[in-house]
Tab-separated table of C-alpha atoms in Angstrom:
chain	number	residue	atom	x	y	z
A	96	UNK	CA	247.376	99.650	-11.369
A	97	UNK	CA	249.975	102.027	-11.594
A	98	UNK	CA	250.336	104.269	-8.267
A	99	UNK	CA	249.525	107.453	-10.429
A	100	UNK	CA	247.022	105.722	-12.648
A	101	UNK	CA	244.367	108.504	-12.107
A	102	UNK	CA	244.758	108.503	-8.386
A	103	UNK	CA	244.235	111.565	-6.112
A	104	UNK	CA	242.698	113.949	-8.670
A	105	UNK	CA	241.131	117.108	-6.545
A	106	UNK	CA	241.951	114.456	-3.433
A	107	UNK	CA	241.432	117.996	-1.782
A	108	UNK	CA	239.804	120.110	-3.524
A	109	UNK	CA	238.263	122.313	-0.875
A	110	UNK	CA	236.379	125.843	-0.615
A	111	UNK	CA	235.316	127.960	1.652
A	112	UNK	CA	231.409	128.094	2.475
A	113	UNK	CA	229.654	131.541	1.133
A	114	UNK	CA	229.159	132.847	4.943
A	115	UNK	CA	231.559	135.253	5.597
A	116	UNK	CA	233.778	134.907	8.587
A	117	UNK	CA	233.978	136.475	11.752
A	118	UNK	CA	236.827	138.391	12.636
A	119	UNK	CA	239.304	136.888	14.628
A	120	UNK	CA	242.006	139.061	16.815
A	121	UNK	CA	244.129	136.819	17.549
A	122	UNK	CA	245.143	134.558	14.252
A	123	UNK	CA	244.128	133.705	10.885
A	124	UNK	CA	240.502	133.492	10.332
A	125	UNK	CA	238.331	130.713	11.972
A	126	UNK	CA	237.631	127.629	9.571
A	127	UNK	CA	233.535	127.084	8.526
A	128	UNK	CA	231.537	124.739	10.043
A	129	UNK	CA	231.153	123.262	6.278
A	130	UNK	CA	233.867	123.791	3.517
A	131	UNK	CA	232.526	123.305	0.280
A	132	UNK	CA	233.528	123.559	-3.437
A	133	UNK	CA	233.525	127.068	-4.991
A	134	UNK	CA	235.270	129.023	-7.526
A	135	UNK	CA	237.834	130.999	-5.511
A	136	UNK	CA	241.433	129.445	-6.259
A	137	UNK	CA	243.362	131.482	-9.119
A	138	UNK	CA	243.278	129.953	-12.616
A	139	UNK	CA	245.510	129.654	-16.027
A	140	UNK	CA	244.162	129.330	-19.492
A	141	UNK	CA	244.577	126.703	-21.523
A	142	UNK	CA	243.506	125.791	-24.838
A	143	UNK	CA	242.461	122.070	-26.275
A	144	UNK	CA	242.616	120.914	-29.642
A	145	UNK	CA	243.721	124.479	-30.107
A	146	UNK	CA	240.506	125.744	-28.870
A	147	UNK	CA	239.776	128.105	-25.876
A	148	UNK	CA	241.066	129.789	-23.800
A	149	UNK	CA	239.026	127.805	-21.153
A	150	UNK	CA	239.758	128.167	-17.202
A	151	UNK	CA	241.885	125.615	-15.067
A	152	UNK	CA	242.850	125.684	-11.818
A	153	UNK	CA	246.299	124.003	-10.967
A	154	UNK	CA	245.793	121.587	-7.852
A	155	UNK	CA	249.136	120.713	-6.832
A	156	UNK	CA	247.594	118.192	-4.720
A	157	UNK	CA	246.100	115.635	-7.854
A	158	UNK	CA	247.726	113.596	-9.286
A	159	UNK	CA	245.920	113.531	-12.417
A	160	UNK	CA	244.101	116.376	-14.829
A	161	UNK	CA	240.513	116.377	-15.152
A	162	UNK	CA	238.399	118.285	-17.318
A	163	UNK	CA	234.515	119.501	-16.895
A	164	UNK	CA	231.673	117.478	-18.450
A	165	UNK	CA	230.236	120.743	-20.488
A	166	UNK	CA	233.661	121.686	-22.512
A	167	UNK	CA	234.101	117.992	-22.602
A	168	UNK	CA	230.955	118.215	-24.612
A	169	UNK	CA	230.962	121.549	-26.106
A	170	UNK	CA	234.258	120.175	-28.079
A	171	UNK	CA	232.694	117.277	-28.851
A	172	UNK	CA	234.935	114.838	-27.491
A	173	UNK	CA	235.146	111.481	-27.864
A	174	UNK	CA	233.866	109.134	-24.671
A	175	UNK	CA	236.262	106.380	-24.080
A	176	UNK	CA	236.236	103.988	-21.351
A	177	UNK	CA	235.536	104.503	-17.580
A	178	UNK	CA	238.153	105.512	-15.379
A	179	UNK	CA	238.642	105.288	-11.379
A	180	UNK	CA	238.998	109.113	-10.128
A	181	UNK	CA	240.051	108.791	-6.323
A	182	UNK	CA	238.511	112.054	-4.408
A	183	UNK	CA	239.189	113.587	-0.942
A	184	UNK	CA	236.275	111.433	0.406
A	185	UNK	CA	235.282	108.780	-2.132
A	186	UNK	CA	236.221	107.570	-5.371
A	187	UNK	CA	234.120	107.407	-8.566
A	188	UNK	CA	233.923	106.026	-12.155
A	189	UNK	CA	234.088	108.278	-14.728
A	190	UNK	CA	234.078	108.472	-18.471
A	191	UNK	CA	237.395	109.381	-20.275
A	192	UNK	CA	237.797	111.698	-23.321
A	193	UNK	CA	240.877	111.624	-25.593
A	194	UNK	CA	242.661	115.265	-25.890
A	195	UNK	CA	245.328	115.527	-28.334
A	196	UNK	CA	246.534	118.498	-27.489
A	197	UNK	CA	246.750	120.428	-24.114
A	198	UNK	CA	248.462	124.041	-23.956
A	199	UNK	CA	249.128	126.336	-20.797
A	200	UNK	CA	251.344	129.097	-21.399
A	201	UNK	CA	254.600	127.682	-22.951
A	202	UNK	CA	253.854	123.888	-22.046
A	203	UNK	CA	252.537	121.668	-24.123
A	204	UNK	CA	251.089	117.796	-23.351
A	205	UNK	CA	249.901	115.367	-25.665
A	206	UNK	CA	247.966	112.601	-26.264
A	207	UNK	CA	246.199	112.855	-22.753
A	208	UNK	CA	242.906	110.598	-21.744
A	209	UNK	CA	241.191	113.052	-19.447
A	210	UNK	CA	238.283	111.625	-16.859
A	211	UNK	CA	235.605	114.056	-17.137
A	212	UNK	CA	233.475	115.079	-13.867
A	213	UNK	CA	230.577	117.292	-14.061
A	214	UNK	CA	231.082	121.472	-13.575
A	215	UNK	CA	228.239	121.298	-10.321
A	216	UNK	CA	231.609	119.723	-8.570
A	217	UNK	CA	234.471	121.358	-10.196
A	218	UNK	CA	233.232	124.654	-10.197
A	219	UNK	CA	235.733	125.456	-13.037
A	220	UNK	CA	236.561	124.155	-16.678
A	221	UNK	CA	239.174	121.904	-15.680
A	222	UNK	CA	241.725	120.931	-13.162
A	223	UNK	CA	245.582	120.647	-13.939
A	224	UNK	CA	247.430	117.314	-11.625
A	225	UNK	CA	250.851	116.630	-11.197
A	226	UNK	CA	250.823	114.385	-14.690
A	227	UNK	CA	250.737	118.174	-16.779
A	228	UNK	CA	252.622	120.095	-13.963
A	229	UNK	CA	254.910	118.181	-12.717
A	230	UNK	CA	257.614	118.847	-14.696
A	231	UNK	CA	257.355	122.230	-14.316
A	232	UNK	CA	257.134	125.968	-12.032
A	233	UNK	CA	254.181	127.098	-10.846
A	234	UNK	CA	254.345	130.579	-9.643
A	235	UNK	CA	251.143	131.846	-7.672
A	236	UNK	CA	250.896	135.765	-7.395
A	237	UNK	CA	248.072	136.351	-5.016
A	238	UNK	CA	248.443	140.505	-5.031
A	239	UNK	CA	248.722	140.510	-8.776
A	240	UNK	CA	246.091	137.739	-8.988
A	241	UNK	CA	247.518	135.733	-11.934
A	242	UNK	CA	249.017	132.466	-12.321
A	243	UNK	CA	251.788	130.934	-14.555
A	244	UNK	CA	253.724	127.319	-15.198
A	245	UNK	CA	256.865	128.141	-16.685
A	246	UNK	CA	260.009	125.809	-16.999
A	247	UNK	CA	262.379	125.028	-14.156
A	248	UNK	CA	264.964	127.543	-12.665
A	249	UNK	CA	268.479	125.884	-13.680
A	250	UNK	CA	269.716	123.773	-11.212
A	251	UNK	CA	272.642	126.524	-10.699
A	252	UNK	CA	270.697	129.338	-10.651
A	253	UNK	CA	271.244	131.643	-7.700
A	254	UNK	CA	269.386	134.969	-6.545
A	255	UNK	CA	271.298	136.667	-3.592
A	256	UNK	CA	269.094	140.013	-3.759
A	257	UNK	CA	265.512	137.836	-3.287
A	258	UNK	CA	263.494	137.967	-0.385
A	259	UNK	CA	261.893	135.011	-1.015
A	260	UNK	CA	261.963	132.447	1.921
A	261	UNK	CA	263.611	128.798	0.346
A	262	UNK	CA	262.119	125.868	1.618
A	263	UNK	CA	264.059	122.574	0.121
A	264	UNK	CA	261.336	120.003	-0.892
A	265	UNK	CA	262.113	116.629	-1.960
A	266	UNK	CA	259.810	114.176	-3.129
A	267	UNK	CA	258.965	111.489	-5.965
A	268	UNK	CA	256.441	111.754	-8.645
A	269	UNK	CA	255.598	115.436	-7.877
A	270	UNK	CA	254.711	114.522	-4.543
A	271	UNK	CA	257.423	117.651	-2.801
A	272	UNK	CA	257.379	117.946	0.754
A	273	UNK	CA	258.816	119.728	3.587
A	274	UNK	CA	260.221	118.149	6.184
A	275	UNK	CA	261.428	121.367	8.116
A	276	UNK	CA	258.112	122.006	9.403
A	277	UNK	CA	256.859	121.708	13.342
A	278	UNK	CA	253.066	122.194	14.727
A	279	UNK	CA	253.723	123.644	18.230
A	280	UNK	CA	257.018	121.531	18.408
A	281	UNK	CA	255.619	118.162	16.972
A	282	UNK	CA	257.732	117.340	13.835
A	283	UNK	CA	255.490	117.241	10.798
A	284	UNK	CA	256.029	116.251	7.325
A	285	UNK	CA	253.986	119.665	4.719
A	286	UNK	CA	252.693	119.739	1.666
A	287	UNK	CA	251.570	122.709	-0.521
A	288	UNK	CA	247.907	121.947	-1.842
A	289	UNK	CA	246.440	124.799	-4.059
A	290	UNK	CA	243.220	122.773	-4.762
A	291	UNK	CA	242.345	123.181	-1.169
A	292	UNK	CA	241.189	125.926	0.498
A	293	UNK	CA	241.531	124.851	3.944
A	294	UNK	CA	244.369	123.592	5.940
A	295	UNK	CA	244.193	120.159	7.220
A	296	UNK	CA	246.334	117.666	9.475
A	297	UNK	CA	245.878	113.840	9.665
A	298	UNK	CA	245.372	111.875	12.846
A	299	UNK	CA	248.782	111.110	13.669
A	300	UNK	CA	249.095	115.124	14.261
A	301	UNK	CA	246.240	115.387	16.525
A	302	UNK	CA	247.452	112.171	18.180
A	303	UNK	CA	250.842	113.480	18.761
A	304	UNK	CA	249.360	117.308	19.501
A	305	UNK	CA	248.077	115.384	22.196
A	306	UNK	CA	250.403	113.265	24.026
A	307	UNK	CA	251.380	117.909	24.671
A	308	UNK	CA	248.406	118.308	26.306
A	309	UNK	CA	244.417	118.004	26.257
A	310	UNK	CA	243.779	121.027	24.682
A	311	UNK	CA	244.251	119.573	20.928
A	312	UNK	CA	240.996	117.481	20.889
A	313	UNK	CA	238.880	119.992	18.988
A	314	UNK	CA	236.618	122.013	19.825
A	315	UNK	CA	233.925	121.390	16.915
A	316	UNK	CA	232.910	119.637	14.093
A	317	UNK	CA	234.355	120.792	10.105
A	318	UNK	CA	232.346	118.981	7.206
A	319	UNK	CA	235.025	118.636	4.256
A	320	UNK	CA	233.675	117.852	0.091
A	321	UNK	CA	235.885	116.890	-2.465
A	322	UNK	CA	235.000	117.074	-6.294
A	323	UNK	CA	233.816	113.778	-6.469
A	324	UNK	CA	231.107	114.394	-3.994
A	325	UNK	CA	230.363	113.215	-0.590
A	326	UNK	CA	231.553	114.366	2.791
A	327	UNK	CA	234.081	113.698	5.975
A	328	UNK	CA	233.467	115.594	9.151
A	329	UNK	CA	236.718	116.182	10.549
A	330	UNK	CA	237.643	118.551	13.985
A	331	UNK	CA	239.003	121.616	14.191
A	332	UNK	CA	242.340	121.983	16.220
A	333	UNK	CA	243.647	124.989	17.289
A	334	UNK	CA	247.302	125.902	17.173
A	335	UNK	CA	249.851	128.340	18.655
A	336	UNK	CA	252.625	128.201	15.907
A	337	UNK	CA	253.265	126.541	12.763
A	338	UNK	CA	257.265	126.935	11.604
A	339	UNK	CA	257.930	126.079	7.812
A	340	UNK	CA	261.438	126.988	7.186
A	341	UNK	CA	262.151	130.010	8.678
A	342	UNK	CA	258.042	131.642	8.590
A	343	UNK	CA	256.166	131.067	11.470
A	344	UNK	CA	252.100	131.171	11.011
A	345	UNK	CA	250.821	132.297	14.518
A	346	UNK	CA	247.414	131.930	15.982
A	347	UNK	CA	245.949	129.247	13.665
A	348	UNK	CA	243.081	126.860	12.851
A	349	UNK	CA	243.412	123.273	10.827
A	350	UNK	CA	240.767	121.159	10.187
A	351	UNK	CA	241.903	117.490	11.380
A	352	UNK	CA	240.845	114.497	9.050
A	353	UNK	CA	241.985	111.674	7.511
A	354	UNK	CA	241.658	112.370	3.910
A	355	UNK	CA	242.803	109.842	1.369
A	356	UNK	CA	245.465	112.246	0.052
A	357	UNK	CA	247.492	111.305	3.286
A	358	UNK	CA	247.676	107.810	2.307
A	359	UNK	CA	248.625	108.154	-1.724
A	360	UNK	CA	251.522	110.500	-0.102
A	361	UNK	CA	252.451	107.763	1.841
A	362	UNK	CA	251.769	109.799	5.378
A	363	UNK	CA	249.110	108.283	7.159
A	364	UNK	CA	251.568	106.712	9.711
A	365	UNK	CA	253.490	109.895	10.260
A	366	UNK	CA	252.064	113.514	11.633
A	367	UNK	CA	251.541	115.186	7.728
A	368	UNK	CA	249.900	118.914	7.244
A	369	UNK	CA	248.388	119.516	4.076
A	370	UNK	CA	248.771	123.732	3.682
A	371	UNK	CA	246.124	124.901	1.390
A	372	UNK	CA	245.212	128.545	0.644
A	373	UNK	CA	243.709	129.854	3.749
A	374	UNK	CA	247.673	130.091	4.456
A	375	UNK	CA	248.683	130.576	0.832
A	376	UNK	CA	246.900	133.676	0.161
A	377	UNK	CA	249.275	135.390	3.021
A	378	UNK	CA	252.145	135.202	0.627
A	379	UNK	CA	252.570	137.607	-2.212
A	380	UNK	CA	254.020	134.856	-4.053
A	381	UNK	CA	254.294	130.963	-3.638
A	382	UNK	CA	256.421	129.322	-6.592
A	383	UNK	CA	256.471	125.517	-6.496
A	384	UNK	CA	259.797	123.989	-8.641
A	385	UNK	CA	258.965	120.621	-9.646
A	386	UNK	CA	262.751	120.249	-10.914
A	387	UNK	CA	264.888	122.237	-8.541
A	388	UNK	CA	262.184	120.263	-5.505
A	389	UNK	CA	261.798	123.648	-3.731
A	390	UNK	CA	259.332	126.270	-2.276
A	391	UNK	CA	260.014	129.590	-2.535
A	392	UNK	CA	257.381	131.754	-0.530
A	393	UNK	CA	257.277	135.902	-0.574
A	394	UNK	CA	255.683	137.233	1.895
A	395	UNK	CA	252.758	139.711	1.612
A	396	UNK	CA	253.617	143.234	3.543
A	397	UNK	CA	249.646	143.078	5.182
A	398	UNK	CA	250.225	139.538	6.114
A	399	UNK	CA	250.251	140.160	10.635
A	400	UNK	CA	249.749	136.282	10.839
A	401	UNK	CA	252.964	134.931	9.673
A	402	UNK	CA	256.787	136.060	10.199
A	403	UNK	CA	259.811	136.035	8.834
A	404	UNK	CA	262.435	134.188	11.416
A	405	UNK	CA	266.175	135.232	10.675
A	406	UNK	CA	268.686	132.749	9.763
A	407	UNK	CA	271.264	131.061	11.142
């Protein structure tokens, strides 16, 4: 089977649970005991068949697109043959519906077999992977609260005046990382996941957290769900810095797990940090290039967590 043969779709697909959090002084806000799917993430509208506009969030962490069992349905799609969907905790069989036509702003994708998983897990009318992304830019405005996939920047365009921070991520298949990232000094391969809402390190980052000191054991339990059901229970570490390019995230909390999205990126063996939007949502702006294989983050002016490190 092909290694992006409907593999990792909403591998980590994560929410926040509906208590609200305490606040916290001295960094981000603490993670929930449980993490659980809801409808928070930022969406784009796209039509099938020419029908619509139905609701999709863009998980830059699937692979592949899936779309919800009801507008499966309420289109009256055709069911094909079962499919393997690989979650963040287990994977499923699912039925497949053929879409001729997919549209999201200016981008167009054909000919797609979609799996289709019910709306009590997605929590939304669809999910867009890396197979109708990953071509493309995804620019997330989180003041503005919109969200767009446009084409590429040109390979030689340049913007002196931006105050965007430029984080170079190269990568195969859609799969962009950072490798200019450290967790309170240990070297650590990121990732930008905007299907999940929580942060979340593999083992090899606690393990080498720890060879530091004791104090990166965790200090309680975080239940994780994925939209193909089930659960992990992972640990929550905390952290004194996180540097990604030049921003440094101070004071923070990541869930520690290891969720099958580590191993389809080919990081299980190697301290990995999957950033989802507890940390997004401090930026005013997080564009992903798929072509140019960059970052480009914009700070939010209420954002006291992270900083801006100068250059050079």
């Amino acid at each position: 089977m092909p290694r992006r043969h409907l593999i990792g779709c909403g591998l980590a697909s994560l929410a926040f649970a509906k208590a609200a959090f305490a606040e916290n002084q001295n960094g981000f806000e603490p993670l929930p005991a449980q993490v659980k799917i809801k409808d928070r993430q930022l969406t784009t509208a796209v039509r099938i068949n020419g029908k619509g506009p139905f609701h999709f969030v863009v998980d830059t962490g699937a692979d592949h697109s899936v779309i919800s069992d009801d507008v499966a349905k309420a289109l009256r799609l055709p069911v094909g043959h079962s499919v393997t969907v690989q979650g963040i905790i287990r994977a499923v069989s699912a039925p497949s519906v053929p879409v001729d036509e997919l549209r999201f702003g200016a981008v167009v994708r054909d000919n797609l077999q979609m799996p289709v998983l019910p709306r009590a897990l997605l929590k939304a009318d669809g999910f867009l992977g890396l197979d109708a992304i990953g071509k493309h830019r995804v620019i997330f405005d989180f003041k503005k609260r919109t969200l767009r996939v446009s084409d590429c920047l040109p390979a030689e365009w340049v913007d002196h005046t931006s105050t965007e921070s430029l984080i170079a991520a190269p990568g195969d298949d859609g799969h962009l990382r950072s490798f200019a990232c450290r967790v309170d000094s240990v070297v650590t391969t990121a990732f930008l996941d905007t299907g999940a809402e929580v942060s979340v390190g593999n083992e090899a980052l606690r393990q080498a957290l720890m060879r530091i000191g004791p104090g990166y054991a965790g200090d309680r339990d975080i239940e994780l769900t994925g939209i193909t059901g089930g659960s992990r229970t992972g640990k929550v570490v905390k952290v004194s810095t996180i540097l990604l390019g030049n921003l440094e995230f101070s004071g923070c909390e990541i869930g520690i797990a290891d969720l099958d999205i580590f191993k389809i990126w080919d990081l299980a063996d190697q301290p990995a940090l999957l950033i989802g939007l507890n940390f997004l949502r401090e930026f005013q702006t997080v564009s992903i290039d798929y072509g140019r294989k960059e970052f480009r983050l914009k700070l939010a002016a209420a954002s006291p967590w992270v900083n801006r490190k100068r250059q050079g």
